[in-house]
Tab-separated table of C-alpha atoms and ligand atoms in Angstrom:
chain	number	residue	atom	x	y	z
A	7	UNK	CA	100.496	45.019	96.528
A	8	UNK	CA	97.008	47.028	95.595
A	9	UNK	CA	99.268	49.799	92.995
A	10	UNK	CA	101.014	47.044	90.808
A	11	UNK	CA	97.008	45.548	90.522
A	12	UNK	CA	96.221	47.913	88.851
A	13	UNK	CA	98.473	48.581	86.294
A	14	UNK	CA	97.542	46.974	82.590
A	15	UNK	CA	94.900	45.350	83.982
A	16	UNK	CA	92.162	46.333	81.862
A	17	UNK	CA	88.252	46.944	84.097
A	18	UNK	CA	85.161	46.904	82.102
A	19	UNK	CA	82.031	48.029	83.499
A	20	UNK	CA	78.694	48.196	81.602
A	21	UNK	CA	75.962	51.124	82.708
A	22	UNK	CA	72.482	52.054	81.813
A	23	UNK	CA	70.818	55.497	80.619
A	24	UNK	CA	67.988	56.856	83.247
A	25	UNK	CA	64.506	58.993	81.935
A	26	UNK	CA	63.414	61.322	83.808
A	27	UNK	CA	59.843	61.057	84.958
A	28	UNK	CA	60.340	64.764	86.104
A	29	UNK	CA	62.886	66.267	84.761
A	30	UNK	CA	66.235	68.183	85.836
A	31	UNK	CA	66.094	71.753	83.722
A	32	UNK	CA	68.161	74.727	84.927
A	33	UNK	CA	71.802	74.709	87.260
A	34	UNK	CA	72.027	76.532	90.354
A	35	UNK	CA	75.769	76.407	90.088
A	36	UNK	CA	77.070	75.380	86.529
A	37	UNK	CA	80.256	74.026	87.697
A	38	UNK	CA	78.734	71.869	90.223
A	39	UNK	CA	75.639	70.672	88.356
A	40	UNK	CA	73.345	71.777	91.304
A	41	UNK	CA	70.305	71.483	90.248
A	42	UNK	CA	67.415	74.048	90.422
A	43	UNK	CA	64.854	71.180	91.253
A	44	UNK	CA	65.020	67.817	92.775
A	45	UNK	CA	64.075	65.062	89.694
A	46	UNK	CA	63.137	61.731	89.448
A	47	UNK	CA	63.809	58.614	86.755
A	48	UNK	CA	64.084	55.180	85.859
A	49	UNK	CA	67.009	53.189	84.997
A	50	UNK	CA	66.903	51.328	81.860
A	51	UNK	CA	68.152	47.748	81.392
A	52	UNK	CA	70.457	46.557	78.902
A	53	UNK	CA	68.827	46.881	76.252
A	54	UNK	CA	70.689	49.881	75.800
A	55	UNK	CA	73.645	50.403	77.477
A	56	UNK	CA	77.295	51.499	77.515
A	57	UNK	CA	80.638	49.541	77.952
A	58	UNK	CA	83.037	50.954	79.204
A	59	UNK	CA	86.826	49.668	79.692
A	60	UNK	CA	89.506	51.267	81.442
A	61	UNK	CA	93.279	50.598	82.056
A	62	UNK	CA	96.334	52.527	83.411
A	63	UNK	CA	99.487	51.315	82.157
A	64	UNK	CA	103.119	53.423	81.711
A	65	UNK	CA	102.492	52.341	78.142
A	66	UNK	CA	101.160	55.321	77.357
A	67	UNK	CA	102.623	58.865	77.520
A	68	UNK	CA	98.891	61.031	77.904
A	69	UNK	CA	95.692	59.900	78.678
A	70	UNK	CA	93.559	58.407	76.056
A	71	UNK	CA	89.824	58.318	75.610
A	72	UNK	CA	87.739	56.723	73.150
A	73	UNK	CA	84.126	56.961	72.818
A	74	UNK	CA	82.370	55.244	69.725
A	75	UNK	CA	85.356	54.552	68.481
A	76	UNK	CA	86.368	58.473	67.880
A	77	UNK	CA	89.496	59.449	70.047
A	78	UNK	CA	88.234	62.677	71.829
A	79	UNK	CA	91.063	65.336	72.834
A	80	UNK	CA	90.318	65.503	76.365
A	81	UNK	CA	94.128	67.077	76.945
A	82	UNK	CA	93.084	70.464	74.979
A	83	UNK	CA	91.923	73.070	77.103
A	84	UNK	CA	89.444	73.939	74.732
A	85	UNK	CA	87.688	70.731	74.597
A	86	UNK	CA	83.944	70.377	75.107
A	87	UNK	CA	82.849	71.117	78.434
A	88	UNK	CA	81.515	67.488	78.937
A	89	UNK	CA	85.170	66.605	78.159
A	90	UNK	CA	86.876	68.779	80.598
A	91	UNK	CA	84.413	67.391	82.953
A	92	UNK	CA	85.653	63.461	82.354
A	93	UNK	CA	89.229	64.842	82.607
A	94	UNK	CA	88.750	66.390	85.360
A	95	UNK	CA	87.336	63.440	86.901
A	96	UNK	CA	89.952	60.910	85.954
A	97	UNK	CA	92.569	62.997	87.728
A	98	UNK	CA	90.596	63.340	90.689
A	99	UNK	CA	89.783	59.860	91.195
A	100	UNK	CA	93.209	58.909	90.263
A	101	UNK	CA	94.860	61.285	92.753
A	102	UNK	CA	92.680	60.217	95.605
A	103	UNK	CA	93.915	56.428	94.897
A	104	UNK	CA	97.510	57.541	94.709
A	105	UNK	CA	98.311	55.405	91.062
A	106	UNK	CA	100.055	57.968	88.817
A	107	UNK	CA	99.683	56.452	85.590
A	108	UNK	CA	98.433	57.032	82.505
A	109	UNK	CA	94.837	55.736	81.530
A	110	UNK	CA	93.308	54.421	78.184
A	111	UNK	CA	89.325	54.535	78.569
A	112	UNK	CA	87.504	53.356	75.950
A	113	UNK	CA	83.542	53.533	75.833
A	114	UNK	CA	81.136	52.396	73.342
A	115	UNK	CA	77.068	53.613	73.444
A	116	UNK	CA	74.520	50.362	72.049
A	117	UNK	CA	72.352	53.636	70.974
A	118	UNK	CA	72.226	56.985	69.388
A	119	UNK	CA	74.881	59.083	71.196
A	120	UNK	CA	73.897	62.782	72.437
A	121	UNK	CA	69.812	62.636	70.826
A	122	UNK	CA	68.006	62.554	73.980
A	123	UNK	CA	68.570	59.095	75.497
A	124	UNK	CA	71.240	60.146	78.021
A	125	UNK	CA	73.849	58.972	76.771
A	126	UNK	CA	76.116	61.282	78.799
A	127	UNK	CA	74.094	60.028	81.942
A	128	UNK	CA	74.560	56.321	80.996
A	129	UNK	CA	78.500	57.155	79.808
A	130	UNK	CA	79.039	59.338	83.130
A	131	UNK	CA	77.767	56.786	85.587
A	132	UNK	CA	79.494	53.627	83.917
A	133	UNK	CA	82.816	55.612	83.377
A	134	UNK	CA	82.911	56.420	87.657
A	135	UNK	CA	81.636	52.678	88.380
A	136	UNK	CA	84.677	51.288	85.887
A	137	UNK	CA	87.313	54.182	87.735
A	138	UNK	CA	86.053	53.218	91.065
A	139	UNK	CA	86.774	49.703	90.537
A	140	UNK	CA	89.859	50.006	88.411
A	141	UNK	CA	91.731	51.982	90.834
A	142	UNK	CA	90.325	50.310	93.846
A	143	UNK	CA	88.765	53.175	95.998
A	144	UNK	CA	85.613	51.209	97.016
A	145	UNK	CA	83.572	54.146	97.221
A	146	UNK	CA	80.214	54.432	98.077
A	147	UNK	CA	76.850	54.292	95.756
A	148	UNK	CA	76.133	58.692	97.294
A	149	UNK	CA	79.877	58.942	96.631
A	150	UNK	CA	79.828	57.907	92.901
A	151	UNK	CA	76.696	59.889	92.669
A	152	UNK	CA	78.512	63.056	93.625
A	153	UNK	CA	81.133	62.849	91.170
A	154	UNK	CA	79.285	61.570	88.088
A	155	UNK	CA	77.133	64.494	88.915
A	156	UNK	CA	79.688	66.371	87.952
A	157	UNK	CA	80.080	65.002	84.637
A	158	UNK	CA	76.906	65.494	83.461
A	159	UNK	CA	73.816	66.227	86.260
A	160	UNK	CA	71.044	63.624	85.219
A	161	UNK	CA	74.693	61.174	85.255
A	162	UNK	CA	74.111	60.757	89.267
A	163	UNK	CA	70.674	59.185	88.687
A	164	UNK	CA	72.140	56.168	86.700
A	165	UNK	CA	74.903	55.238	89.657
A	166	UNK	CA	71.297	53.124	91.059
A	167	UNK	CA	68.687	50.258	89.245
A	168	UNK	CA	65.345	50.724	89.853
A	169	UNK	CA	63.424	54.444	90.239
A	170	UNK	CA	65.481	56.991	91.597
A	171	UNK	CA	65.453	60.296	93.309
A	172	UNK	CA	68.102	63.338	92.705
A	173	UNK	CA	67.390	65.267	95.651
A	174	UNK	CA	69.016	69.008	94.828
A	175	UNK	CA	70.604	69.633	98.327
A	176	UNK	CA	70.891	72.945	99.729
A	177	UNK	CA	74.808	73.050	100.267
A	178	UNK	CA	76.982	75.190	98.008
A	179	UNK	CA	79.711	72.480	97.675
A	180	UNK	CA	77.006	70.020	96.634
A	181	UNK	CA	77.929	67.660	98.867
A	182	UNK	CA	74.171	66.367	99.989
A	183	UNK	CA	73.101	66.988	95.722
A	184	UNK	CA	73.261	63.623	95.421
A	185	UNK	CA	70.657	60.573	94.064
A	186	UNK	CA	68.844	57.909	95.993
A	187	UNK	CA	66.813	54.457	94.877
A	188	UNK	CA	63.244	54.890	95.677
A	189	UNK	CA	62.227	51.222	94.271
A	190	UNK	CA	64.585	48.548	93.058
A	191	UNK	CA	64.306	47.046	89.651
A	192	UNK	CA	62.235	43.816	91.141
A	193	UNK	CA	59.535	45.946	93.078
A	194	UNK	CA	57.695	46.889	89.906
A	195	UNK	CA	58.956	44.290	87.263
A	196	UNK	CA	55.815	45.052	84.943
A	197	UNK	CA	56.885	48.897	84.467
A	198	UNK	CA	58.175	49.348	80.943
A	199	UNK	CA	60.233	52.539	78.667
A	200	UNK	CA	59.335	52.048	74.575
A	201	UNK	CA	61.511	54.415	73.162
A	202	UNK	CA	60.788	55.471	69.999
A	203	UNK	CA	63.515	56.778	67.590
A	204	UNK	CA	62.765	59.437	65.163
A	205	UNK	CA	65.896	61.063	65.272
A	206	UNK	CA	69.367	59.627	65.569
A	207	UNK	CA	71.587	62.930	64.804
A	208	UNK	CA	73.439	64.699	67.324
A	209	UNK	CA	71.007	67.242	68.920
A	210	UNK	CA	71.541	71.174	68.022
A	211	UNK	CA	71.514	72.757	70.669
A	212	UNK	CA	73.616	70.775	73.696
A	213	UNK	CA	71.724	70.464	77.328
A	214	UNK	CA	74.633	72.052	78.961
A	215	UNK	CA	74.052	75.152	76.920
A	216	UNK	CA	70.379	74.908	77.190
A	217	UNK	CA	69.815	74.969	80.633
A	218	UNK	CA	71.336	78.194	81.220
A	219	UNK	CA	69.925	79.728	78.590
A	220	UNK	CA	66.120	78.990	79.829
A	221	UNK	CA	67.005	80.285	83.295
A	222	UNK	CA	68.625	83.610	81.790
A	223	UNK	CA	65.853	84.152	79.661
A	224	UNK	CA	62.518	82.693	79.647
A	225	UNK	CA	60.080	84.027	82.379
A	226	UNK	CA	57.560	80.619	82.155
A	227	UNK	CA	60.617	79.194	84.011
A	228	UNK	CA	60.078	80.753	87.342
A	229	UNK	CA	57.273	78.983	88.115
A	230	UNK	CA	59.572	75.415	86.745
A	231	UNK	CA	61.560	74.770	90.364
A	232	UNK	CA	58.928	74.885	92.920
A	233	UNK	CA	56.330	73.160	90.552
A	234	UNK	CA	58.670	70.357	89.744
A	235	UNK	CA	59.746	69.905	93.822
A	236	UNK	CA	56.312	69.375	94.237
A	237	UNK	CA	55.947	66.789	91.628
A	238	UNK	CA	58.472	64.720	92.684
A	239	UNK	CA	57.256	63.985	96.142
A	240	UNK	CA	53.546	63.208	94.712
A	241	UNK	CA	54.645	61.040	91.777
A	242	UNK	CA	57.422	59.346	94.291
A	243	UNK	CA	54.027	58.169	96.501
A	244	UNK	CA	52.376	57.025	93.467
A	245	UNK	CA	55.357	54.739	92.142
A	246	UNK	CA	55.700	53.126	95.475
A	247	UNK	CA	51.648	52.051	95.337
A	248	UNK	CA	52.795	51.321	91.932
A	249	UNK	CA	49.814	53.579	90.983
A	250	UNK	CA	50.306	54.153	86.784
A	251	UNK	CA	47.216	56.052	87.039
A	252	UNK	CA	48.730	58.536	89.874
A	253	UNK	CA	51.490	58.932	87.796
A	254	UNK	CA	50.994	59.038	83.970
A	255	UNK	CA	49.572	62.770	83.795
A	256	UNK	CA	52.380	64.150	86.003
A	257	UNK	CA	55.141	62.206	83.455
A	258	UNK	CA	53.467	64.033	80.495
A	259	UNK	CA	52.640	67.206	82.193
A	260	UNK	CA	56.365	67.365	83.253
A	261	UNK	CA	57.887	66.892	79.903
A	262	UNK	CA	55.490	69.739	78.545
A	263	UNK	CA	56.417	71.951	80.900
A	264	UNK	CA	59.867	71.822	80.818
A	265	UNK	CA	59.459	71.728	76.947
A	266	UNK	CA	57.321	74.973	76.981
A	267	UNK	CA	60.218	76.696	79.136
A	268	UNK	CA	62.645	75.866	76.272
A	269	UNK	CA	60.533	77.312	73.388
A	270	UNK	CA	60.223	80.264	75.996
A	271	UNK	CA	64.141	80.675	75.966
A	272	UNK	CA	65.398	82.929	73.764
A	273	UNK	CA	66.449	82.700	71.160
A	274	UNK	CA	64.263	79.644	71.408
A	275	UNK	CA	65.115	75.692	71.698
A	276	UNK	CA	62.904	73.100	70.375
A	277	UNK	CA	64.227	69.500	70.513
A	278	UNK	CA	60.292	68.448	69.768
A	279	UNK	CA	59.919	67.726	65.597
A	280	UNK	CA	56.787	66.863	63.598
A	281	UNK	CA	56.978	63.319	64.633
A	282	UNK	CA	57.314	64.019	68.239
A	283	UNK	CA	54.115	65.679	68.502
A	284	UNK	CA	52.212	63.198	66.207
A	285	UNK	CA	53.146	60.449	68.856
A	286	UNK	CA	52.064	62.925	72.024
A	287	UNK	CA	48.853	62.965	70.035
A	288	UNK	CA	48.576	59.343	69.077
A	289	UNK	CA	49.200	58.627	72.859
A	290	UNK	CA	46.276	60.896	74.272
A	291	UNK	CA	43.994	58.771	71.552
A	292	UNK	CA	45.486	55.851	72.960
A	293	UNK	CA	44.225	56.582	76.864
A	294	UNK	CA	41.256	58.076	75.621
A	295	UNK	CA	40.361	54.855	73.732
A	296	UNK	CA	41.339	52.706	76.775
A	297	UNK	CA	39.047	55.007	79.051
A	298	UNK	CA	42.452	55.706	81.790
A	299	UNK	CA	45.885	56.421	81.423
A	300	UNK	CA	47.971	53.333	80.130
A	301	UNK	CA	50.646	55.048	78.330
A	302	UNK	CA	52.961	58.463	78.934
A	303	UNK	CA	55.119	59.996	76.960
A	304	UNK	CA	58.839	61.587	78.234
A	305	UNK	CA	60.713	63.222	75.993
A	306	UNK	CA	64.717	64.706	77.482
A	307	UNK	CA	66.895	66.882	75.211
A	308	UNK	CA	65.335	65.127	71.754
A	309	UNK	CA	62.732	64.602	70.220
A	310	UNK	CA	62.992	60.814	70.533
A	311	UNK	CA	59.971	59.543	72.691
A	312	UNK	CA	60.209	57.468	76.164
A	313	UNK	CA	56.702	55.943	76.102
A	314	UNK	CA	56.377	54.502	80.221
A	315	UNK	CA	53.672	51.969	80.359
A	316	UNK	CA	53.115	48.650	81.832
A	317	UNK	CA	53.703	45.004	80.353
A	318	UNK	CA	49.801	44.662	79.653
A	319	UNK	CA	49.591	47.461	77.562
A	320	UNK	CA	53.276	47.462	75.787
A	321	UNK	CA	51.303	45.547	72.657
A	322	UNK	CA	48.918	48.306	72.201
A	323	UNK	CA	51.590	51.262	72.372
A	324	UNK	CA	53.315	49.470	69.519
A	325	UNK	CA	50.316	49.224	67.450
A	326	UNK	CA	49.581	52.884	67.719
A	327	UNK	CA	53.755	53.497	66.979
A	328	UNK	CA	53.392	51.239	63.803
A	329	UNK	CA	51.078	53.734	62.626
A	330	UNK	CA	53.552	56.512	62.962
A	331	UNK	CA	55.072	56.354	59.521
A	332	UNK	CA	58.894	58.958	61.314
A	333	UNK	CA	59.492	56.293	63.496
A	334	UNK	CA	62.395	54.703	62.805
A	335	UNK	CA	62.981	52.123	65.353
A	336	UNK	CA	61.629	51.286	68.922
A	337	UNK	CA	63.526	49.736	71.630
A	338	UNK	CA	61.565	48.579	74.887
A	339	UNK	CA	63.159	48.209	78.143
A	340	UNK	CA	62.328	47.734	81.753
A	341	UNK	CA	64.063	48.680	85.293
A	342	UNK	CA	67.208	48.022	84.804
A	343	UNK	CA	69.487	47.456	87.842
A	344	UNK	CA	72.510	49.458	87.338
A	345	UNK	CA	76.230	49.063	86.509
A	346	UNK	CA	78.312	46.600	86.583
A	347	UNK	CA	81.822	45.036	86.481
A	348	UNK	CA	81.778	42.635	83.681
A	349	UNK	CA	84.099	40.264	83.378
A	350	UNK	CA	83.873	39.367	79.759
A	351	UNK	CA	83.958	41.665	76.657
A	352	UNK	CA	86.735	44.652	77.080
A	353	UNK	CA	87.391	46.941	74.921
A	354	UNK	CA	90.749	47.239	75.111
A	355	UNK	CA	93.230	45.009	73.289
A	356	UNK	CA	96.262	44.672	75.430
A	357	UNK	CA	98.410	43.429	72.699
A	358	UNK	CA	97.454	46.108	70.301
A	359	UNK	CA	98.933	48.526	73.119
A	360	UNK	CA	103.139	47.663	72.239
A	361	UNK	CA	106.026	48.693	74.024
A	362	UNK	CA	106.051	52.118	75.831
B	404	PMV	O1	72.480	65.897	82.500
B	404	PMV	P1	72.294	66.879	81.408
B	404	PMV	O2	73.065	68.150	81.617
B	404	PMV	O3	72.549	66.284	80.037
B	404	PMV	O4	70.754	67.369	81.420
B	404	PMV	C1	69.716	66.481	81.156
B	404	PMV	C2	68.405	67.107	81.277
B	404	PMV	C3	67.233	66.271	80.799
B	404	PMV	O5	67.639	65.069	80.222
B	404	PMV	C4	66.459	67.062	79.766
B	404	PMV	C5	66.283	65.976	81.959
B	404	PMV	C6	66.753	64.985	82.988
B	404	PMV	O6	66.389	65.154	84.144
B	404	PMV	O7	67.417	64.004	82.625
C-alpha cells in the first residue's frame, strides 16, 4: 500500500537557484506572492545547489526542519515569515496526500545562504520537488510552481532547467501566476552565470520586507511594472535567437532599475557595496574594449554579482574579476536543468532517529 511507502523512507531531492534576467520587485498580494510584473531567469546547474531530504515517520512527535545544519522553529507562530510559509506548505501538501505523520526535512545550501543567490528560490523549489515525491502526489511541473511560489516568489522559477518565464497572471487566487520554460538547458549550452562573491553575510534588509517597502514608498517605482512587462517579451525573443547582443543591455538595464527603485524606498535599501559597483564598471570597460556586449552584470537582493556571458568570453570576465581586489570567490555555472530525486547522499540518518 502507497501510505506505509512512505513512512521512514527518507526522499532526497537536489535543486538549483535561478537569476533573474529581469527581475521580480514589488507583490500585488503579499500572501500570495503575486507579482507586480511578469520576470524572467536562468536556472543554474550544480555548481551550486541545495539538498534536500525529507522523511515522515511516527518517530517524531512535531515536525522538524533543518537548514544548514541550524534547527529552525517552524512550530512558533512568530517565526520568520519564510518559515511560516514552508510550514504552511508541508501541511498542505501533506493533507492533500492524506499521510498524517510527522516530517523531518533537512536541507543544506553548497553557497552563501540569504546574500543574493536565491537561496530561498533554490531551497523553495527543491523542498516542493522532495514533498511531491515523498508523499507521492505526482503533481505537475505549473502545480509545483504554484506552491513554491508561495514560499518565496522568484521559488516558482527554479521548479524548470533552462530559461524561464514567471508570467504574473491576472487571477486573485493566483492560480494562472505560475512559471514556464522558454529554452531548455541544451538549446543554448554556451550561455554561462560567473558569480562573483563579495559578500557572504546574511543581507540587512530581507526581500520580503523590501518589496513592500519600494511599492509603499518610492515614486521611480511606478514606472517599474509596465517597463519590466515589456522587457520580458523583447529579451524572451532575443534568448530564443540566442541573440547575447539583444539581450545584454536589457539584463543590466533591469538590475539598475530595480536597484534605483530600492535606493528610492524610504528609508532607503542598498544591497549594492563598493565592490559591486567597481565590477558594473569593470564590465562596461570590458564591452567597450571588445567593441559589443560580451558580458552583463545581474545583481538580486546582494551585492554579489551574476556576470551572464557566453563560453568564448568566460576567460576574459575572469581576467577583469582578478583585478577586483573585494572579490572573494567566483563560481561559474551554466543552464542547469532542474531538480531532482537523487538516489544517493541523504541527509538524514535513520539510525540516529531511535525509538519514538
Ligand atoms: O523571491 P523573493 O521574495 O526572495 O524575491 C526575489 C527578488 C529578486 O531576487 C531581487 C529578483 C528576482 O526576480 O529573483
Amino acid at each position: 500500500m502507497v501510505l506505509s511507502m512512505i513512512e521512514n523512507e527518507v526522499t532526497t531531492a537536489i535543486g538549483t537557484p535561478n537569476i533573474a534576467l529581469v527581475k521580480y520587485w514589488g507583490k500585488r498580494n503579499e500572501k500570495l506572492n503575486l507579482p507586480m510584473n511578469s520576470s524572467i531567469s536562468i536556472t543554474l546547474d550544480e555548481n551550486l545547489n541545495t539538498k534536500t531530504s525529507v522523511m515522515f515517520t511516527d518517530k517524531l512527535e512535531s515536525d522538524l526542519l533543518y537548514i544548514n545544519k541550524e534547527k529552525q522553529d517552524i512550530n512558533s507562530l512568530d517565526s520568520p515569515e519564510k518559515l511560516r510559509f514552508i510550514k504552511k506548505t508541508l501541511e498542505f501538501m501533506r493533507n492533500k496526500s492524506g499521510f498524517n505523520k510527522k516530517a523531518l526535512i533537512v536541507s543544506e545550501n553548497s553557497f552563501p545562504t540569504s546574500s543574493g543567490i536565491a537561496s530561498s528560490a533554490s531551497g523553495g523549489a527543491t523542498l516542493v520537488f522532495a514533498l511531491s515525491s515523498a508523499l507521492n502526489l505526482h503533481l505537475s511541473k505549473r502545480e509545483m510552481s504554484i506552491i513554491a511560489r508561495q514560499i518565496s516568489g522568484s521559488a516558482c522559477r527554479s521548479v524548470y532547467g533552462g530559461v524561464v518565464e514567471w508570467r504574473k497572471g491576472k487571477k486573485i487566487d493566483g492560480s494562472d501566476s505560475y512559471a514556464k520554460q522558454v529554452i531548455e538547458p541544451d538549446y543554448w549550452n554556451e550561455l554561462r552565470d560567473i558569480i562573483a562573491i563579495v559578500d557572504g553575510t546574511k543581507k540587512k534588509i530581507s526581500s520580503s520586507l523590501g518589496h513592500q517597502a519600494t511599492i509603499a514608498t518610492s515614486t521611480l517605482y511606478k514606472a517599474r511594472p509596465k517597463h519590466a512587462d515589456a522587457e520580458v517579451k523583447i529579451i524572451k525573443e532575443a534568448i530564443k535567437r540566442r541573440d547575447f547582443q539583444g539581450m545584454a543591455e536589457i539584463i543590466m538595464k533591469d538590475s539598475n532599475n530595480m536597484h534605483a527603485t530600492m535606493l528610492d524606498t524610504w528609508p532607503p535599501i542598498m544591497y549594492l557595496n563598493d565592490n559591486s559597483k567597481e565590477i558594473i564598471y569593470a564590465i562596461h570597460e570590458l564591452n567597450d574594449k571588445k567593441n559589443k556586449y560580451v558580458a552583463a552584470y545581474t545583481f538580486d537582493a546582494g551585492a554579489n554579482a551574476h556576470i551572464i556571458t557566453t563560453a568564448d568570453y568566460a576567460d576574459d570576465v575572469f581576467d577583469v574579476l582578478k583585478g577586483i581586489s573585494g572579490i572573494k570567490s567566483t563560481i561559474q555555472s551554466g543552464l542547469g536543468m532542474g531538480p531532482k530525486i537523487k538516489n544517493n547522499g541523504s541527509l538524514i540518518d535513520v539510525d540516529k532517529l531511535g525509538p519514538k
